[in-house]
Coordinates of C-alpha atoms and ligand atoms in Angstrom, one line a residue:
X11 CA 0.0 0.0 0.0
X12 CA 1.2 3.5 -0.8
X13 CA 2.5 5.4 2.1
X14 CA 0.8 8.7 2.9
X15 CA 2.2 11.4 5.0
X16 CA 0.0 14.3 5.5
X17 CA 1.5 16.9 7.8
X18 CA -0.5 19.9 8.8
X19 CA 1.9 22.5 10.1
X20 CA -0.2 25.0 11.9
X21 CA 2.4 27.6 12.5
X22 CA 6.1 28.0 12.8
X23 CA 8.6 30.7 13.6
X24 CA 12.3 30.8 13.6
X25 CA 15.2 32.8 15.0
X26 CA 18.8 32.0 14.4
X27 CA 20.9 29.0 15.7
X28 CA 19.8 25.4 16.7
X29 CA 16.6 24.6 18.5
X30 CA 15.1 27.9 17.5
X31 CA 13.0 26.5 14.7
X32 CA 9.9 25.3 16.4
X33 CA 7.5 23.6 14.0
X34 CA 4.3 22.5 15.6
X35 CA 2.7 19.6 13.8
X36 CA -0.8 18.8 14.8
X37 CA -1.8 15.9 12.7
X38 CA 0.0 13.2 10.8
X39 CA -1.1 10.2 8.7
X40 CA 1.6 7.7 8.0
X41 CA 2.4 4.0 7.6
X42 CA 5.3 1.8 8.5
X43 CA 7.0 4.5 10.6
X44 CA 7.1 5.3 14.2
X45 CA 5.4 8.4 15.6
X46 CA 5.7 10.4 18.8
X47 CA 3.1 12.8 20.2
X48 CA 3.9 15.0 23.1
X49 CA 3.3 18.5 24.5
X50 CA 6.3 20.0 22.8
X51 CA 7.7 19.8 19.2
X52 CA 11.3 19.5 20.4
X53 CA 10.4 16.7 22.8
X54 CA 8.5 14.8 20.1
X55 CA 11.4 15.3 17.8
X56 CA 13.8 14.0 20.4
X57 CA 11.8 10.8 20.5
X58 CA 11.6 10.5 16.7
X59 CA 15.3 11.0 16.5
X60 CA 15.9 8.0 18.8
X61 CA 13.5 6.0 16.6
X62 CA 15.6 6.9 13.5
X63 CA 18.7 5.8 15.4
X64 CA 17.2 2.3 15.7
X65 CA 15.6 2.7 19.1
X66 CA 12.1 1.3 19.8
X67 CA 9.0 2.9 21.3
X68 CA 10.5 2.6 24.8
X69 CA 13.8 4.2 24.0
X70 CA 11.8 7.0 22.3
X71 CA 9.5 7.6 25.2
X72 CA 12.4 7.9 27.6
X73 CA 14.1 10.4 25.2
X74 CA 10.9 12.4 24.9
X75 CA 10.5 12.6 28.7
X76 CA 14.1 13.8 29.2
X77 CA 13.5 16.4 26.5
X78 CA 10.2 17.5 28.1
X79 CA 12.1 18.0 31.4
X80 CA 14.1 20.6 29.4
X81 CA 11.6 22.2 27.0
X82 CA 8.4 21.9 29.1
X83 CA 9.5 22.6 32.6
X84 CA 6.0 23.2 33.8
X85 CA 5.3 19.5 33.7
X86 CA 8.0 17.6 32.0
X87 CA 10.4 16.5 34.7
X88 CA 13.1 14.6 36.4
X89 CA 11.9 16.0 39.7
X90 CA 8.5 14.4 39.6
X91 CA 7.0 11.0 38.7
X92 CA 4.8 9.2 36.2
X93 CA 3.3 6.0 34.9
X94 CA 4.1 4.0 31.7
X95 CA 1.7 1.6 30.1
X96 CA 3.3 -0.6 27.4
X97 CA 2.1 -3.2 24.9
X98 CA 4.9 -4.9 23.0
X99 CA 4.6 -6.2 19.4
X100 CA 4.6 -9.7 20.9
X101 CA 1.4 -8.9 22.8
X102 CA 3.1 -8.6 26.2
X103 CA 1.5 -5.9 28.4
X104 CA 3.3 -4.1 31.3
X105 CA 3.3 -1.0 33.4
X106 CA 5.9 0.9 35.2
X107 CA 4.9 2.9 38.3
X108 CA 7.4 5.6 39.0
X109 CA 5.1 7.7 41.1
X110 CA 6.6 9.7 43.9
X111 CA 6.6 8.4 47.5
X112 CA 6.1 10.2 50.8
X113 CA 9.4 10.8 52.6
X114 CA 10.2 8.6 55.6
X115 CA 9.7 11.6 57.9
X116 CA 6.2 12.2 56.5
X117 CA 3.3 11.9 58.9
X118 CA -0.5 11.6 58.5
X119 CA -1.1 15.1 59.9
X120 CA 1.9 16.9 58.6
X121 CA -0.1 19.6 56.9
X122 CA -2.4 20.3 59.9
X123 CA -1.9 23.1 62.4
X124 CA -2.5 22.6 66.2
X125 CA -6.2 23.2 65.8
X126 CA -6.4 20.5 63.1
X127 CA -6.9 23.0 60.3
X128 CA -5.3 22.1 56.9
X129 CA -2.5 24.4 55.5
X130 CA -2.8 23.6 51.8
X131 CA -0.1 26.2 51.1
X132 CA 2.4 23.7 52.7
X133 CA 1.1 20.7 50.7
X134 CA 1.1 22.7 47.4
X135 CA 4.1 25.1 47.5
X136 CA 7.7 24.9 48.7
X137 CA 9.9 22.2 50.0
X138 CA 7.5 20.3 52.3
X139 CA 5.2 19.6 49.3
X140 CA 7.8 17.5 47.6
X141 CA 7.5 13.7 47.2
X142 CA 10.5 11.5 46.4
X143 CA 11.0 11.9 42.6
X144 CA 10.5 8.7 40.7
X145 CA 11.0 9.7 37.1
X146 CA 14.7 8.9 36.6
X147 CA 14.3 5.5 38.2
X148 CA 11.3 5.0 35.9
X149 CA 13.4 5.8 32.8
X150 CA 16.0 3.2 33.8
X151 CA 13.2 0.6 34.5
X152 CA 11.9 1.4 31.0
X153 CA 15.3 0.9 29.5
X154 CA 15.2 -2.8 29.8
X155 CA 12.3 -2.9 27.2
X156 CA 14.4 -0.7 24.9
X157 CA 17.3 -1.4 22.5
X158 CA 19.6 1.6 22.9
X159 CA 21.9 2.6 25.8
X160 CA 20.9 5.5 28.1
X161 CA 24.0 7.5 27.0
X162 CA 22.5 7.9 23.6
X163 CA 18.8 8.3 24.6
X164 CA 19.5 11.2 27.0
X165 CA 21.8 13.1 24.6
X166 CA 19.1 15.1 22.7
X167 CA 17.9 16.5 26.0
X168 CA 21.5 17.4 27.0
X169 CA 22.0 19.2 23.7
X170 CA 18.8 21.3 24.1
X171 CA 19.6 22.2 27.7
X172 CA 23.1 23.3 26.8
X173 CA 22.4 25.1 23.6
X174 CA 19.0 26.5 24.7
X175 CA 15.8 26.6 22.7
X176 CA 13.4 29.3 21.7
X177 CA 10.4 29.4 23.9
X178 CA 6.9 29.7 22.5
X179 CA 4.4 32.4 23.4
X180 CA 2.5 30.1 25.7
X181 CA 5.7 29.3 27.6
X182 CA 6.7 32.9 27.8
X183 CA 3.3 33.8 29.3
X184 CA 3.5 31.0 31.8
X185 CA 7.0 31.9 32.9
X186 CA 6.0 35.5 33.3
X187 CA 2.9 34.7 35.3
X188 CA 5.0 32.6 37.7
X189 CA 7.9 34.9 38.3
X190 CA 6.8 36.1 41.7
X191 CA 6.2 32.5 42.8
X192 CA 9.7 31.4 41.5
X193 CA 11.2 34.3 43.5
X194 CA 9.3 33.5 46.6
X195 CA 10.3 29.8 46.7
X196 CA 13.9 30.0 45.6
X197 CA 16.6 31.7 47.6
X198 CA 19.1 31.8 44.7
X199 CA 18.4 33.0 41.2
X200 CA 17.1 30.6 38.6
X201 CA 17.3 30.6 34.8
X202 CA 13.5 30.8 34.8
X203 CA 13.5 34.4 36.1
X204 CA 14.6 37.3 34.0
X205 CA 14.6 41.0 34.7
X206 CA 12.5 41.8 31.6
X207 CA 9.5 39.8 30.6
X208 CA 9.9 36.6 28.6
X209 CA 8.6 36.7 25.0
X210 CA 8.2 34.2 22.2
X211 CA 11.5 33.4 20.6
X212 CA 13.7 34.1 23.7
X213 CA 16.3 31.4 24.2
X214 CA 16.1 29.4 27.5
X215 CA 19.5 27.9 28.3
X216 CA 19.8 25.5 31.2
X217 CA 23.4 24.7 31.9
X218 CA 22.9 23.3 35.4
X219 CA 20.2 21.0 34.2
X220 CA 22.6 19.9 31.3
X221 CA 25.2 19.0 34.0
X222 CA 22.6 17.0 36.0
X223 CA 21.6 15.1 32.9
X224 CA 25.3 14.4 32.2
X225 CA 25.7 13.0 35.6
X226 CA 22.8 10.6 34.9
X227 CA 24.4 9.8 31.5
X228 CA 27.7 8.9 33.2
X229 CA 26.5 7.2 36.4
X230 CA 23.1 5.9 35.6
X231 CA 20.2 6.3 38.2
X232 CA 22.9 6.8 40.8
X233 CA 23.7 10.1 39.0
X234 CA 20.4 11.3 40.3
X235 CA 19.6 9.4 43.5
X236 CA 23.2 9.5 44.9
X237 CA 26.3 11.7 44.6
X238 CA 26.2 15.4 43.7
X239 CA 22.6 15.6 42.5
X240 CA 21.2 13.9 45.6
X241 CA 23.4 16.2 47.8
X242 CA 22.1 19.3 46.0
X243 CA 18.5 18.1 46.4
X244 CA 19.0 17.4 50.1
X245 CA 20.7 20.8 50.7
X246 CA 17.8 22.5 48.8
X247 CA 15.5 20.8 51.4
X248 CA 17.5 22.2 54.2
X249 CA 17.1 25.8 52.9
X250 CA 13.5 25.5 54.1
X251 CA 11.1 23.0 55.6
X252 CA 12.0 20.1 53.4
X253 CA 12.2 16.6 54.9
X254 CA 13.7 14.5 52.1
X255 CA 16.9 12.7 53.3
X256 CA 19.7 11.0 51.3
X257 CA 18.3 7.6 52.4
X258 CA 14.9 8.6 51.0
X259 CA 16.5 9.1 47.6
X260 CA 18.7 6.1 47.7
X261 CA 15.8 3.9 48.7
X262 CA 13.4 5.0 46.0
X263 CA 12.0 2.1 44.0
X264 CA 9.8 1.8 40.9
X265 CA 7.0 -0.7 41.0
X266 CA 6.4 -2.9 37.9
X267 CA 2.7 -3.7 38.1
X268 CA 0.4 -5.9 36.1
X269 CA -1.7 -3.7 33.9
X270 CA -5.3 -3.2 34.6
X271 CA -7.0 -4.9 31.6
X272 CA -10.6 -5.2 30.6
X273 CA -12.8 -5.7 27.5
X274 CA -15.0 -3.0 26.0
X275 CA -17.2 -3.7 23.0
X276 CA -14.9 -6.0 21.2
X277 CA -11.8 -4.1 22.2
X278 CA -9.3 -4.8 25.0
X279 CA -8.3 -1.9 27.2
X280 CA -4.9 -1.8 28.9
X281 CA -4.5 0.9 31.5
X282 CA -2.9 1.9 34.8
X283 CA -3.8 0.1 38.0
X284 CA -3.5 1.6 41.5
X285 CA -1.9 3.8 42.8
X286 CA -3.5 5.6 39.9
X287 CA -7.3 5.6 40.1
X288 CA -7.3 6.2 36.3
X289 CA -7.7 2.6 35.1
X290 CA -10.3 1.7 37.6
X291 CA -12.4 4.8 36.9
X292 CA -12.1 4.2 33.2
X293 CA -13.4 0.7 33.5
X294 CA -16.2 1.7 35.9
X295 CA -17.3 4.6 33.6
X296 CA -17.2 2.6 30.4
X297 CA -19.0 -0.3 31.9
X298 CA -21.7 1.7 33.6
X299 CA -22.5 3.8 30.4
X300 CA -22.6 0.6 28.3
X301 CA -25.7 -0.4 30.4
X302 CA -27.5 2.4 28.6
X303 CA -26.2 1.5 25.1
X304 CA -24.2 4.7 24.8
X305 CA -23.4 4.0 21.1
X306 CA -27.1 4.9 20.3
X307 CA -26.4 8.6 21.1
X308 CA -24.1 11.3 19.7
X309 CA -21.0 13.0 21.0
X310 CA -21.9 15.8 23.4
X311 CA -25.7 15.2 23.0
X312 CA -27.8 15.7 26.2
X313 CA -28.4 12.0 26.6
X314 CA -24.8 11.0 26.1
X315 CA -23.5 13.7 28.5
X316 CA -26.1 12.7 31.1
X317 CA -25.2 9.0 31.0
X318 CA -21.5 9.8 31.1
X319 CA -21.9 12.4 33.9
X320 CA -23.8 9.9 36.0
X321 CA -21.1 7.2 35.4
X322 CA -18.4 9.8 36.4
X323 CA -20.4 10.7 39.6
X324 CA -20.5 7.1 40.8
X325 CA -16.9 6.3 39.9
X326 CA -15.5 9.3 41.6
X327 CA -17.5 8.6 44.8
X328 CA -15.7 5.3 44.8
X329 CA -12.4 6.9 44.2
X330 CA -12.8 9.0 47.4
X331 CA -13.7 6.0 49.5
X332 CA -11.7 3.0 48.3
X333 CA -8.6 4.0 46.3
X334 CA -5.0 4.5 47.4
X335 CA -1.6 2.8 47.2
X336 CA -2.2 -0.9 46.9
X337 CA 0.9 -1.7 48.9
X338 CA -0.8 0.0 51.9
X339 CA -4.5 -0.7 51.5
X340 CA -6.7 -3.6 50.7
X341 CA -7.0 -3.6 46.9
X342 CA -10.7 -3.8 45.9
X343 CA -10.1 -3.3 42.2
X344 CA -11.7 -6.5 40.9
X345 CA -14.9 -6.0 42.8
X346 CA -15.1 -2.3 41.9
X347 CA -14.9 -3.0 38.2
X348 CA -17.2 -6.1 38.3
X349 CA -20.6 -6.0 36.5
X350 CA -22.1 -7.4 39.7
X351 CA -21.1 -4.3 41.6
X352 CA -21.5 -1.7 38.8
X353 CA -25.0 -2.9 37.8
X354 CA -26.2 -2.3 41.4
X355 CA -24.4 1.0 41.4
X356 CA -26.3 2.0 38.2
X357 CA -29.8 1.2 39.4
X358 CA -30.3 4.7 40.7
X359 CA -29.7 6.2 37.2
X360 CA -32.7 7.9 35.6
X361 CA -33.1 9.9 32.4
X362 CA -35.6 12.1 34.3
X363 CA -33.3 13.9 36.6
X364 CA -29.7 14.3 37.9
X365 CA -28.9 11.9 40.7
X366 CA -27.8 13.9 43.8
X367 CA -24.2 13.2 44.7
X368 CA -25.3 12.6 48.3
X369 CA -27.2 9.4 47.1
X370 CA -24.1 7.8 45.5
X371 CA -21.5 8.2 48.3
X372 CA -20.6 9.7 51.6
X373 CA -20.7 13.4 51.2
X374 CA -17.6 15.2 52.4
X375 CA -16.7 18.7 51.0
X376 CA -15.8 21.1 48.1
X377 CA -13.3 21.1 45.2
X378 CA -11.4 23.1 42.6
X379 CA -9.6 23.4 39.2
X380 CA -6.6 21.9 37.3
X381 CA -3.0 22.8 36.4
X382 CA -0.2 20.7 34.8
X383 CA 1.0 17.3 33.8
X384 CA 1.8 15.9 30.4
X385 CA 1.1 12.9 28.3
X386 CA 3.1 11.1 25.5
X387 CA 1.9 8.5 23.1
X388 CA 4.4 6.5 21.0
X389 CA 4.2 3.7 18.5
X390 CA 7.2 2.3 16.6
X391 CA 7.4 0.7 13.2
X392 CA 7.3 -2.8 14.7
X393 CA 4.1 -2.1 16.6
X394 CA 5.5 -1.6 20.1
X395 CA 3.2 0.9 21.9
X396 CA 3.9 3.1 24.9
X397 CA 1.8 5.6 26.8
X398 CA 3.3 7.7 29.6
X399 CA 1.6 10.4 31.7
X400 CA 4.1 12.3 33.9
X401 CA 3.8 15.2 36.3
X402 CA 5.1 17.6 38.8
X403 CA 1.5 17.9 39.9
X404 CA 0.9 21.6 39.8
X405 CA 2.4 24.0 37.2
X406 CA 6.1 23.9 37.9
X407 CA 5.4 21.6 40.9
X408 CA 6.4 23.1 44.2
X409 CA 8.1 26.0 42.3
X410 CA 11.3 25.0 44.0
X411 CA 14.3 24.6 41.6
X412 CA 17.2 22.5 43.0
X413 CA 19.9 25.1 43.2
X414 CA 23.0 23.9 41.3
X415 CA 21.0 21.1 39.6
X416 CA 18.5 23.2 37.6
X417 CA 15.3 21.2 37.9
X418 CA 11.9 21.8 39.4
X419 CA 10.7 19.6 42.3
X420 CA 7.1 18.3 42.4
X421 CA 4.3 19.2 44.8
X422 CA 2.8 15.7 44.6
X423 CA 2.3 15.4 48.4
X424 CA -1.0 17.3 47.8
X425 CA -2.4 14.3 45.9
X426 CA -2.7 12.6 49.3
X427 CA -5.8 13.2 51.3
X428 CA -4.1 15.6 53.6
X429 CA -7.2 15.4 55.9
X430 CA -10.3 13.2 55.3
X431 CA -12.9 15.2 53.4
X432 CA -10.6 18.2 52.6
X433 CA -10.2 18.6 48.8
X434 CA -6.8 18.7 47.1
X435 CA -5.9 21.2 44.4
X436 CA -8.1 19.3 42.0
X437 CA -11.0 19.2 44.4
X438 CA -10.6 15.5 44.9
X439 CA -11.6 14.3 48.3
X440 CA -10.4 11.2 50.0
X441 CA -10.1 9.4 53.3
X442 CA -8.1 6.7 55.0
X443 CA -7.2 4.8 51.9
X444 CA -5.2 7.8 50.6
X445 CA -3.9 9.1 53.9
X446 CA -0.2 10.1 54.3
X447 CA 2.2 7.4 55.4
X448 CA 6.0 7.2 55.0
X449 CA 7.0 5.6 51.7
X450 CA 3.4 5.4 50.5
X451 CA 2.4 6.6 47.0
X452 CA -0.2 9.3 46.7
X453 CA -3.3 8.4 44.7
X454 CA -3.2 9.6 41.1
X455 CA -5.7 10.2 38.3
X456 CA -3.3 9.7 35.5
X457 CA -4.6 7.3 32.8
X458 CA -2.1 6.4 30.2
X459 CA -4.1 3.9 28.1
X460 CA -3.6 1.6 25.1
X461 CA -6.7 0.0 23.4
X462 CA -6.1 -3.2 21.5
X463 CA -8.2 -4.6 18.7
X464 CA -7.5 -8.2 17.6
X465 CA -4.5 -8.1 20.0
X466 CA -2.9 -5.2 18.2
X467 CA -2.6 -1.6 19.4
X468 CA -5.6 0.4 18.0
X469 CA -5.5 3.5 20.2
X470 CA -2.8 5.1 22.4
X471 CA -4.2 7.9 24.4
X472 CA -3.8 10.0 27.5
X473 CA -3.9 13.6 28.8
X474 CA -3.0 15.9 31.7
X475 CA -5.7 17.6 33.7
X476 CA -5.8 16.3 37.3
X477 CA -9.1 14.7 38.0
X478 CA -10.3 15.5 34.5
X479 CA -7.8 13.0 33.2
X480 CA -9.9 9.8 33.5
X481 CA -13.0 11.6 32.3
X482 CA -11.2 13.0 29.2
X483 CA -9.7 9.6 28.4
X484 CA -13.2 8.1 28.9
X485 CA -14.6 10.6 26.4
X486 CA -11.8 9.9 23.9
X487 CA -12.5 6.2 23.9
X488 CA -16.2 6.6 23.7
X489 CA -15.8 9.1 20.8
X490 CA -13.8 6.6 18.8
X491 CA -15.4 3.3 19.8
X492 CA -19.1 4.3 20.4
X493 CA -19.5 7.4 18.3
X494 CA -17.1 6.2 15.5
X495 CA -15.4 9.6 15.3
X496 CA -11.9 10.2 14.1
X497 CA -8.9 11.1 16.2
X498 CA -8.9 14.8 15.4
X499 CA -12.5 15.3 16.4
X500 CA -12.1 13.1 19.5
X501 CA -9.1 15.1 20.6
X502 CA -10.3 18.6 19.8
X503 CA -14.0 18.5 20.4
X504 CA -15.1 20.3 23.6
X505 CA -14.9 18.2 26.8
X506 CA -17.0 18.1 30.0
X507 CA -16.2 16.8 33.4
X508 CA -17.9 15.7 36.6
X509 CA -16.2 14.2 39.7
X510 CA -19.0 13.5 42.2
X511 CA -18.0 16.5 44.4
X512 CA -18.7 19.3 43.7
X513 CA -22.2 18.6 42.3
X514 CA -21.5 20.8 39.3
X515 CA -20.6 19.6 35.8
X516 CA -17.8 21.5 34.1
X517 CA -18.0 22.3 30.4
X518 CA -15.2 23.5 28.2
X519 CA -15.9 27.0 27.0
X520 CA -17.0 26.1 23.4
X521 CA -19.3 23.2 24.6
X522 CA -22.8 23.1 22.8
X523 CA -25.1 25.5 24.7
X524 CA -28.2 23.5 23.8
X525 CA -26.9 20.5 25.6
X526 CA -26.0 22.5 28.7
X527 CA -29.5 24.2 28.8
X528 CA -31.3 20.8 28.5
X529 CA -29.1 19.3 31.3
X530 CA -29.9 22.3 33.5
X531 CA -33.6 21.6 33.1
X532 CA -32.9 18.1 34.4
X533 CA -31.3 19.5 37.5
X534 CA -27.6 19.5 36.5
X535 CA -25.6 22.5 37.7
X536 CA -23.3 23.7 34.9
X537 CA -20.0 25.6 35.2
X538 CA -17.9 26.9 32.3
X539 CA -14.2 26.1 32.3
X540 CA -11.5 27.4 30.0
X541 CA -9.7 24.3 28.7
X542 CA -10.0 20.6 29.7
X543 CA -7.0 18.4 29.0
X544 CA -4.3 18.2 26.3
X545 CA -4.9 14.8 24.7
X546 CA -2.3 13.1 22.6
X547 CA -3.8 10.3 20.5
X548 CA -2.5 7.7 18.0
X549 CA -5.1 5.6 16.1
X550 CA -3.9 2.6 14.0
X551 CA -6.5 1.1 11.6
X552 CA -6.8 -2.5 10.5
X553 CA -4.5 -1.8 7.6
X554 CA -1.7 -0.4 9.7
X555 CA -2.4 3.3 8.8
X556 CA -1.4 5.5 11.7
X557 CA -3.3 8.7 12.5
X558 CA -1.5 10.7 15.2
X559 CA -3.1 13.9 16.6
X560 CA -1.6 16.4 19.0
X561 CA -4.0 18.5 21.0
X562 CA -4.9 21.9 19.5
X563 CA -5.1 23.4 23.0
X564 CA -1.4 23.9 23.3
X565 CA 2.0 23.7 21.6
X566 CA 1.5 19.9 21.4
X567 CA 3.1 18.3 18.3
X568 CA 3.6 15.1 16.4
X569 CA 7.0 13.9 15.1
X570 CA 7.6 11.1 12.7
X571 CA 10.5 8.7 12.6
Ligands
LIG616 O1 -1.4 12.3 39.6 C1 -2.4 13.1 39.5 O2 -3.5 12.7 39.3 C2 -2.1 14.6 39.4 N1 -0.9 14.9 40.2 C3 -2.0 15.0 38.0 C4 -1.9 16.5 37.9 C5 -2.3 17.0 36.6 O3 -2.7 16.4 35.8 C6 -2.2 18.5 36.5 N2 -2.4 18.8 35.1 N3 -3.0 19.4 34.4

């Protein structure tokens, strides 16, 4: 079959020197070649370069993550953590959990004052908010599925950090809006703060980060978890209220977990198990909405949104009650995703009116919005597929940059339930299952997912967006499987979100008004949000044609081998 390569270049600009040509490619159709979709064109290109050098999807996704740590510092990271879901060309499925863990000195009530009141500033900003970073350990765990040595895979990121790259307008705006926070949380100057405002095309050079990456290149994971980088990280902790010790870093371990797998309308879905709630929520929502034959309706129609909102409500009530780190709690996954349980959960659904959240779970308190994380989807020419969602949690994490090492530290501790019933920065409430304990992983919503058809990858998908992650991935899958829409429409159509608490349903700003009005008549409380998610999707049809789409909401971009 003839190979087609349609590339829509939405815009590009250039200044002089290397890494100043930023071409954003939103959509690619190709065959017999690998593709990488990520939040930044240079990061996608770093992955594609590794594919061209003979690397496979797992090598490429490591290279892309390192590059994101350089070119997308708001979420790409070596100071955070993530999850990888993989399906190999031989059908083997696997996951790597490199979620952050609570430091050994962490305690259940560490963010409460003497009167028991929560100080979310401490769980969200500064040194006490930081969990033990897992990303670098995760990259080394991924390496055993790859073909190339780490020295080569990390090189593109080192080059970009050393030589600098031209920032886009979105990046300039974001850096400018965080200047005060960067100054507040860092005692020494960082490359992220300039006297004059950042503008599109400015070069961001990160020499310290390049040195850190070189240490990893030279000494492996020890180049991060021991030696100079670890010393710098621990001394950064001591400049404030940080509690991470050298032992915490040395003892960090990834967890290689069996993927959460289930069937959906003739497809097989492979997603992330606990400590991400993502896979469980996805299974619960897809199964509950299948009881109403969702495929009869249309994307974003009143009935479809009502069914899906009610599925989201019930799933998120379960998230708050039952989900946490499976190494610390009793894992109830198989019951929670069983038809026996879900059918009884669905009995209270009615097309006549909204189900009050109080009727589907224990009512606790109120929530809020989303910030940053990032997703990467990759397939190589042999059919190996990889999906990674990785995060610092909030935009630029804790806002703390490790002085001398040049990277942001996460504020992932806020993903724990800092006090039962008190919402985190995404409004998610939780209880005992997600309480803080030393070495425990905080519950996540990240949902890197691969859908298989006839045992071969059919869809590789994921998104950032805090608690909107599982609901956006849910919509992406339903759009393609139930509503038979293409990848572009699925990624870029307006999204909606409900998470049990608050009672409101959030709609992206361009969501069809008629649907919102009809839902309001049924008792749904609507709220308008700016953007929901940044989905990176790859669809592979029965003939092996690959259709890759990078979300139009940001600088997200596709690169081809
Ligand atoms: O693990 C989680 O669920 C969150 N820390 C993810 C944060 C996130 O997606 C922010 N992005 N927009």
